[in-house]
């Protein structure tokens, strides 16, 4: 499978194009979750259900728009030229 392109906004508010796999997005999510005392607290702060957050962390669901916004990411569909 091809990596998904995500845009991430850095601290200077400039956009940087990063190509991240879903695993890398989940790794970023794990890092951000360390800022909270529990997953439930993070879900509440990000206006998500704890079950949805658990589903994403366990690979049962893809990260959605609200969660990506909390991570300062967005999903971008991309096309490549073939020879």
Tab-separated table of N, CA, C and O in Angstrom:
chain	number	residue	atom	x	y	z
A	1	UNK	N	0.818	-1.200	0.000
A	1	UNK	CA	0.000	0.000	0.000
A	1	UNK	C	0.863	1.267	0.000
A	1	UNK	O	1.954	1.272	0.535
A	2	UNK	N	0.335	2.285	-0.617
A	2	UNK	CA	1.055	3.548	-0.714
A	2	UNK	C	0.886	4.356	0.559
A	2	UNK	O	-0.150	4.296	1.202
A	3	UNK	N	1.908	5.120	0.931
A	3	UNK	CA	1.742	5.983	2.112
A	3	UNK	C	0.710	7.063	1.845
A	3	UNK	O	0.504	7.468	0.698
A	4	UNK	N	0.056	7.490	2.871
A	4	UNK	CA	-0.928	8.567	2.773
A	4	UNK	C	-0.196	9.873	3.014
A	4	UNK	O	0.696	9.954	3.847
A	5	UNK	N	-0.535	10.908	2.275
A	5	UNK	CA	0.087	12.210	2.486
A	5	UNK	C	-0.700	12.965	3.539
A	5	UNK	O	-1.919	12.991	3.516
A	6	UNK	N	-0.004	13.569	4.463
A	6	UNK	CA	-0.626	14.348	5.521
A	6	UNK	C	0.049	15.702	5.552
A	6	UNK	O	1.233	15.809	5.314
A	7	UNK	N	-0.693	16.727	5.829
A	7	UNK	CA	-0.097	18.037	6.051
A	7	UNK	C	0.002	18.244	7.550
A	7	UNK	O	-0.916	17.965	8.287
A	8	UNK	N	1.131	18.753	7.983
A	8	UNK	CA	1.319	19.063	9.392
A	8	UNK	C	1.727	20.517	9.507
A	8	UNK	O	2.559	20.994	8.757
A	9	UNK	N	1.147	21.191	10.455
A	9	UNK	CA	1.461	22.591	10.665
A	9	UNK	C	2.494	22.673	11.784
A	9	UNK	O	2.285	22.152	12.872
A	10	UNK	N	3.636	23.305	11.498
A	10	UNK	CA	4.657	23.380	12.545
A	10	UNK	C	4.456	24.628	13.395
A	10	UNK	O	3.519	25.388	13.213
A	11	UNK	N	5.365	24.862	14.330
A	11	UNK	CA	5.180	25.932	15.303
A	11	UNK	C	5.263	27.326	14.699
A	11	UNK	O	4.769	28.273	15.270
A	12	UNK	N	5.875	27.462	13.527
A	12	UNK	CA	5.956	28.792	12.898
A	12	UNK	C	4.769	29.044	11.967
A	12	UNK	O	4.757	30.009	11.234
A	13	UNK	N	3.803	28.165	12.016
A	13	UNK	CA	2.582	28.282	11.209
A	13	UNK	C	2.832	28.143	9.706
A	13	UNK	O	2.021	28.553	8.902
A	14	UNK	N	3.947	27.558	9.321
A	14	UNK	CA	4.210	27.281	7.910
A	14	UNK	C	3.826	25.831	7.646
A	14	UNK	O	4.032	24.965	8.488
A	15	UNK	N	3.294	25.579	6.494
A	15	UNK	CA	2.904	24.206	6.172
A	15	UNK	C	4.081	23.450	5.584
A	15	UNK	O	4.794	23.948	4.734
A	16	UNK	N	4.245	22.243	6.046
A	16	UNK	CA	5.296	21.363	5.562
A	16	UNK	C	4.609	20.083	5.098
A	16	UNK	O	3.803	19.517	5.823
A	17	UNK	N	4.919	19.652	3.903
A	17	UNK	CA	4.325	18.424	3.388
A	17	UNK	C	5.139	17.243	3.871
A	17	UNK	O	6.331	17.164	3.634
A	18	UNK	N	4.503	16.358	4.588
A	18	UNK	CA	5.129	15.131	5.057
A	18	UNK	C	4.351	13.957	4.511
A	18	UNK	O	3.132	13.986	4.457
A	19	UNK	N	5.044	12.945	4.125
A	19	UNK	CA	4.389	11.710	3.742
A	19	UNK	C	4.476	10.785	4.949
A	19	UNK	O	5.570	10.447	5.391
A	20	UNK	N	3.341	10.444	5.503
A	20	UNK	CA	3.315	9.608	6.694
A	20	UNK	C	2.440	8.397	6.437
A	20	UNK	O	1.393	8.502	5.804
A	21	UNK	N	2.874	7.278	6.948
A	21	UNK	CA	2.036	6.091	6.890
A	21	UNK	C	1.047	6.148	8.051
A	21	UNK	O	1.202	6.954	8.977
A	22	UNK	N	0.056	5.291	8.027
A	22	UNK	CA	-0.899	5.248	9.134
A	22	UNK	C	-0.175	4.894	10.434
A	22	UNK	O	-0.486	5.431	11.489
A	23	UNK	N	0.815	4.017	10.356
A	23	UNK	CA	1.585	3.643	11.551
A	23	UNK	C	2.293	4.861	12.144
A	23	UNK	O	2.360	5.019	13.365
A	24	UNK	N	2.805	5.737	11.291
A	24	UNK	CA	3.480	6.949	11.775
A	24	UNK	C	2.479	7.919	12.399
A	24	UNK	O	2.794	8.587	13.379
A	25	UNK	N	1.286	7.975	11.844
A	25	UNK	CA	0.242	8.816	12.430
A	25	UNK	C	-0.134	8.273	13.806
A	25	UNK	O	-0.291	9.032	14.767
A	26	UNK	N	-0.239	6.960	13.924
A	26	UNK	CA	-0.558	6.350	15.219
A	26	UNK	C	0.578	6.565	16.225
A	26	UNK	O	0.323	6.754	17.419
A	27	UNK	N	1.819	6.566	15.749
A	27	UNK	CA	2.951	6.853	16.635
A	27	UNK	C	2.873	8.295	17.139
A	27	UNK	O	3.126	8.574	18.314
A	28	UNK	N	2.484	9.210	16.251
A	28	UNK	CA	2.291	10.612	16.646
A	28	UNK	C	1.169	10.714	17.673
A	28	UNK	O	1.269	11.456	18.649
A	29	UNK	N	0.096	9.964	17.453
A	29	UNK	CA	-1.015	9.946	18.398
A	29	UNK	C	-0.542	9.446	19.774
A	29	UNK	O	-0.883	10.040	20.801
A	30	UNK	N	0.252	8.390	19.782
A	30	UNK	CA	0.788	7.876	21.054
A	30	UNK	C	1.596	8.941	21.787
A	30	UNK	O	1.481	9.089	23.004
A	31	UNK	N	2.415	9.675	21.043
A	31	UNK	CA	3.208	10.747	21.664
A	31	UNK	C	2.311	11.828	22.265
A	31	UNK	O	2.541	12.299	23.376
A	32	UNK	N	1.288	12.215	21.523
A	32	UNK	CA	0.373	13.255	22.016
A	32	UNK	C	-0.426	12.789	23.212
A	32	UNK	O	-0.751	13.574	24.099
A	33	UNK	N	-0.758	11.497	23.252
A	33	UNK	CA	-1.532	10.965	24.377
A	33	UNK	C	-0.745	11.007	25.680
A	33	UNK	O	-1.332	11.031	26.759
A	34	UNK	N	0.583	11.045	25.593
A	34	UNK	CA	1.412	11.119	26.799
A	34	UNK	C	1.225	12.450	27.540
A	34	UNK	O	1.566	12.550	28.714
A	35	UNK	N	0.668	13.453	26.843
A	35	UNK	CA	0.428	14.758	27.458
A	35	UNK	C	-0.766	14.725	28.414
A	35	UNK	O	-0.964	15.664	29.174
A	36	UNK	N	-1.568	13.669	28.359
A	36	UNK	CA	-2.792	13.570	29.151
A	36	UNK	C	-2.642	12.502	30.216
A	36	UNK	O	-1.866	11.563	30.068
A	37	UNK	N	-3.420	12.622	31.278
A	37	UNK	CA	-3.332	11.620	32.340
A	37	UNK	C	-4.000	10.308	31.943
A	37	UNK	O	-3.688	9.265	32.505
A	38	UNK	N	-4.934	10.356	30.976
A	38	UNK	CA	-5.583	9.126	30.503
A	38	UNK	C	-6.098	9.330	29.085
A	38	UNK	O	-6.224	10.460	28.614
A	39	UNK	N	-6.399	8.218	28.429
A	39	UNK	CA	-6.982	8.298	27.083
A	39	UNK	C	-8.367	8.942	27.145
A	39	UNK	O	-8.768	9.662	26.236
A	40	UNK	N	-9.076	8.664	28.218
A	40	UNK	CA	-10.415	9.240	28.393
A	40	UNK	C	-10.337	10.770	28.466
A	40	UNK	O	-11.164	11.466	27.882
A	41	UNK	N	-9.338	11.284	29.169
A	41	UNK	CA	-9.146	12.732	29.274
A	41	UNK	C	-8.843	13.339	27.904
A	41	UNK	O	-9.382	14.383	27.549
A	42	UNK	N	-7.985	12.666	27.138
A	42	UNK	CA	-7.649	13.142	25.790
A	42	UNK	C	-8.887	13.137	24.901
A	42	UNK	O	-9.150	14.102	24.174
A	43	UNK	N	-9.652	12.062	24.953
A	43	UNK	CA	-10.865	11.959	24.136
A	43	UNK	C	-11.826	13.101	24.463
A	43	UNK	O	-12.395	13.722	23.560
A	44	UNK	N	-11.988	13.390	25.743
A	44	UNK	CA	-12.881	14.471	26.149
A	44	UNK	C	-12.382	15.823	25.631
A	44	UNK	O	-13.151	16.612	25.102
A	45	UNK	N	-11.077	16.071	25.768
A	45	UNK	CA	-10.479	17.334	25.308
A	45	UNK	C	-10.655	17.506	23.801
A	45	UNK	O	-10.883	18.601	23.304
A	46	UNK	N	-10.515	16.403	23.062
A	46	UNK	CA	-10.603	16.444	21.603
A	46	UNK	C	-12.027	16.226	21.087
A	46	UNK	O	-12.241	16.109	19.881
A	47	UNK	N	-13.014	16.145	21.981
A	47	UNK	CA	-14.428	15.954	21.614
A	47	UNK	C	-14.644	14.658	20.825
A	47	UNK	O	-15.339	14.616	19.820
A	48	UNK	N	-14.013	13.592	21.319
A	48	UNK	CA	-14.142	12.258	20.731
A	48	UNK	C	-14.675	11.318	21.794
A	48	UNK	O	-14.509	11.566	22.989
A	49	UNK	N	-15.257	10.216	21.373
A	49	UNK	CA	-15.664	9.218	22.360
A	49	UNK	C	-14.440	8.377	22.721
A	49	UNK	O	-13.581	8.114	21.862
A	50	UNK	N	-14.342	7.947	23.972
A	50	UNK	CA	-13.222	7.076	24.363
A	50	UNK	C	-13.177	5.788	23.540
A	50	UNK	O	-12.097	5.300	23.212
A	51	UNK	N	-14.342	5.254	23.179
A	51	UNK	CA	-14.384	4.030	22.380
A	51	UNK	C	-13.809	4.259	20.987
A	51	UNK	O	-13.071	3.423	20.465
A	52	UNK	N	-14.130	5.404	20.379
A	52	UNK	CA	-13.582	5.723	19.052
A	52	UNK	C	-12.053	5.816	19.134
A	52	UNK	O	-11.347	5.257	18.288
A	53	UNK	N	-11.547	6.513	20.144
A	53	UNK	CA	-10.104	6.648	20.311
A	53	UNK	C	-9.463	5.270	20.488
A	53	UNK	O	-8.427	4.975	19.890
A	54	UNK	N	-10.087	4.415	21.267
A	54	UNK	CA	-9.597	3.052	21.457
A	54	UNK	C	-9.597	2.276	20.146
A	54	UNK	O	-8.642	1.553	19.839
A	55	UNK	N	-10.657	2.431	19.367
A	55	UNK	CA	-10.744	1.754	18.067
A	55	UNK	C	-9.617	2.188	17.142
A	55	UNK	O	-9.029	1.369	16.430
A	56	UNK	N	-9.303	3.478	17.126
A	56	UNK	CA	-8.213	3.985	16.284
A	56	UNK	C	-6.883	3.411	16.768
A	56	UNK	O	-6.077	2.916	15.971
A	57	UNK	N	-6.655	3.459	18.056
A	57	UNK	CA	-5.395	2.964	18.614
A	57	UNK	C	-5.190	1.470	18.368
A	57	UNK	O	-4.061	1.015	18.208
A	58	UNK	N	-6.283	0.721	18.310
A	58	UNK	CA	-6.195	-0.722	18.090
A	58	UNK	C	-6.371	-1.134	16.633
A	58	UNK	O	-6.498	-2.316	16.327
A	59	UNK	N	-6.389	-0.140	15.722
A	59	UNK	CA	-6.435	-0.428	14.292
A	59	UNK	C	-7.776	-0.845	13.750
A	59	UNK	O	-7.870	-1.317	12.622
A	60	UNK	N	-8.848	-0.679	14.531
A	60	UNK	CA	-10.184	-1.057	14.053
A	60	UNK	C	-10.834	0.041	13.218
A	60	UNK	O	-11.754	-0.229	12.454
A	61	UNK	N	-10.369	1.282	13.389
A	61	UNK	CA	-10.909	2.419	12.629
A	61	UNK	C	-9.763	3.307	12.192
A	61	UNK	O	-8.710	3.359	12.834
A	62	UNK	N	-9.975	4.018	11.105
A	62	UNK	CA	-8.975	4.975	10.613
A	62	UNK	C	-9.128	6.295	11.370
A	62	UNK	O	-10.228	6.625	11.816
A	63	UNK	N	-8.053	7.055	11.519
A	63	UNK	CA	-8.162	8.366	12.154
A	63	UNK	C	-9.084	9.275	11.333
A	63	UNK	O	-8.918	9.395	10.122
A	64	UNK	N	-10.050	9.869	11.989
A	64	UNK	CA	-10.998	10.754	11.309
A	64	UNK	C	-10.578	12.210	11.403
A	64	UNK	O	-9.554	12.561	11.991
A	65	UNK	N	-11.401	13.063	10.815
A	65	UNK	CA	-11.096	14.486	10.703
A	65	UNK	C	-10.874	15.166	12.063
A	65	UNK	O	-9.925	15.918	12.241
A	66	UNK	N	-11.737	14.898	13.041
A	66	UNK	CA	-11.581	15.530	14.361
A	66	UNK	C	-10.270	15.144	15.023
A	66	UNK	O	-9.576	15.977	15.588
A	67	UNK	N	-9.951	13.864	14.960
A	67	UNK	CA	-8.718	13.386	15.576
A	67	UNK	C	-7.504	13.953	14.845
A	67	UNK	O	-6.547	14.401	15.470
A	68	UNK	N	-7.553	13.956	13.532
A	68	UNK	CA	-6.436	14.511	12.763
A	68	UNK	C	-6.251	16.003	13.062
A	68	UNK	O	-5.125	16.477	13.172
A	69	UNK	N	-7.348	16.706	13.214
A	69	UNK	CA	-7.264	18.131	13.553
A	69	UNK	C	-6.590	18.320	14.908
A	69	UNK	O	-5.776	19.222	15.090
A	70	UNK	N	-6.891	17.454	15.856
A	70	UNK	CA	-6.264	17.528	17.180
A	70	UNK	C	-4.759	17.279	17.086
A	70	UNK	O	-3.985	17.838	17.860
A	71	UNK	N	-4.346	16.458	16.116
A	71	UNK	CA	-2.926	16.172	15.910
A	71	UNK	C	-2.269	17.181	14.966
A	71	UNK	O	-1.095	17.043	14.636
A	72	UNK	N	-3.051	18.151	14.518
A	72	UNK	CA	-2.596	19.147	13.546
A	72	UNK	C	-2.155	18.481	12.237
A	72	UNK	O	-1.128	18.803	11.651
A	73	UNK	N	-2.978	17.530	11.810
A	73	UNK	CA	-2.774	16.815	10.550
A	73	UNK	C	-4.055	16.860	9.743
A	73	UNK	O	-5.125	17.093	10.286
A	74	UNK	N	-3.930	16.641	8.465
A	74	UNK	CA	-5.110	16.423	7.634
A	74	UNK	C	-4.752	15.426	6.557
A	74	UNK	O	-3.617	15.359	6.111
A	75	UNK	N	-5.732	14.653	6.160
A	75	UNK	CA	-5.523	13.644	5.131
A	75	UNK	C	-5.658	14.312	3.770
A	75	UNK	O	-6.587	15.091	3.535
A	76	UNK	N	-4.730	13.973	2.881
A	76	UNK	CA	-4.736	14.530	1.536
A	76	UNK	C	-4.638	13.369	0.553
A	76	UNK	O	-3.749	12.534	0.664
A	77	UNK	N	-5.550	13.340	-0.394
A	77	UNK	CA	-5.483	12.300	-1.417
A	77	UNK	C	-4.482	12.743	-2.474
A	77	UNK	O	-4.452	13.900	-2.869
A	78	UNK	N	-3.640	11.834	-2.925
A	78	UNK	CA	-2.613	12.175	-3.902
A	78	UNK	C	-2.625	11.180	-5.054
A	78	UNK	O	-3.030	10.028	-4.897
A	79	UNK	N	-2.158	11.644	-6.202
A	79	UNK	CA	-2.037	10.803	-7.391
A	79	UNK	C	-0.604	10.898	-7.897
A	79	UNK	O	0.040	11.928	-7.758
A	80	UNK	N	-0.122	9.812	-8.471
A	80	UNK	CA	1.234	9.791	-9.005
A	80	UNK	C	1.162	9.460	-10.492
A	80	UNK	O	0.285	8.725	-10.940
A	81	UNK	N	2.134	10.000	-11.237
A	81	UNK	CA	2.257	9.673	-12.663
A	81	UNK	C	2.877	8.302	-12.800
A	81	UNK	O	3.758	7.926	-12.036
A	82	UNK	N	2.415	7.558	-13.783
A	82	UNK	CA	3.029	6.276	-14.087
A	82	UNK	C	3.600	6.348	-15.493
A	82	UNK	O	3.120	7.105	-16.328
A	83	UNK	N	4.620	5.586	-15.724
A	83	UNK	CA	5.287	5.616	-17.041
A	83	UNK	C	4.501	4.862	-18.064
A	83	UNK	O	3.875	3.895	-17.839
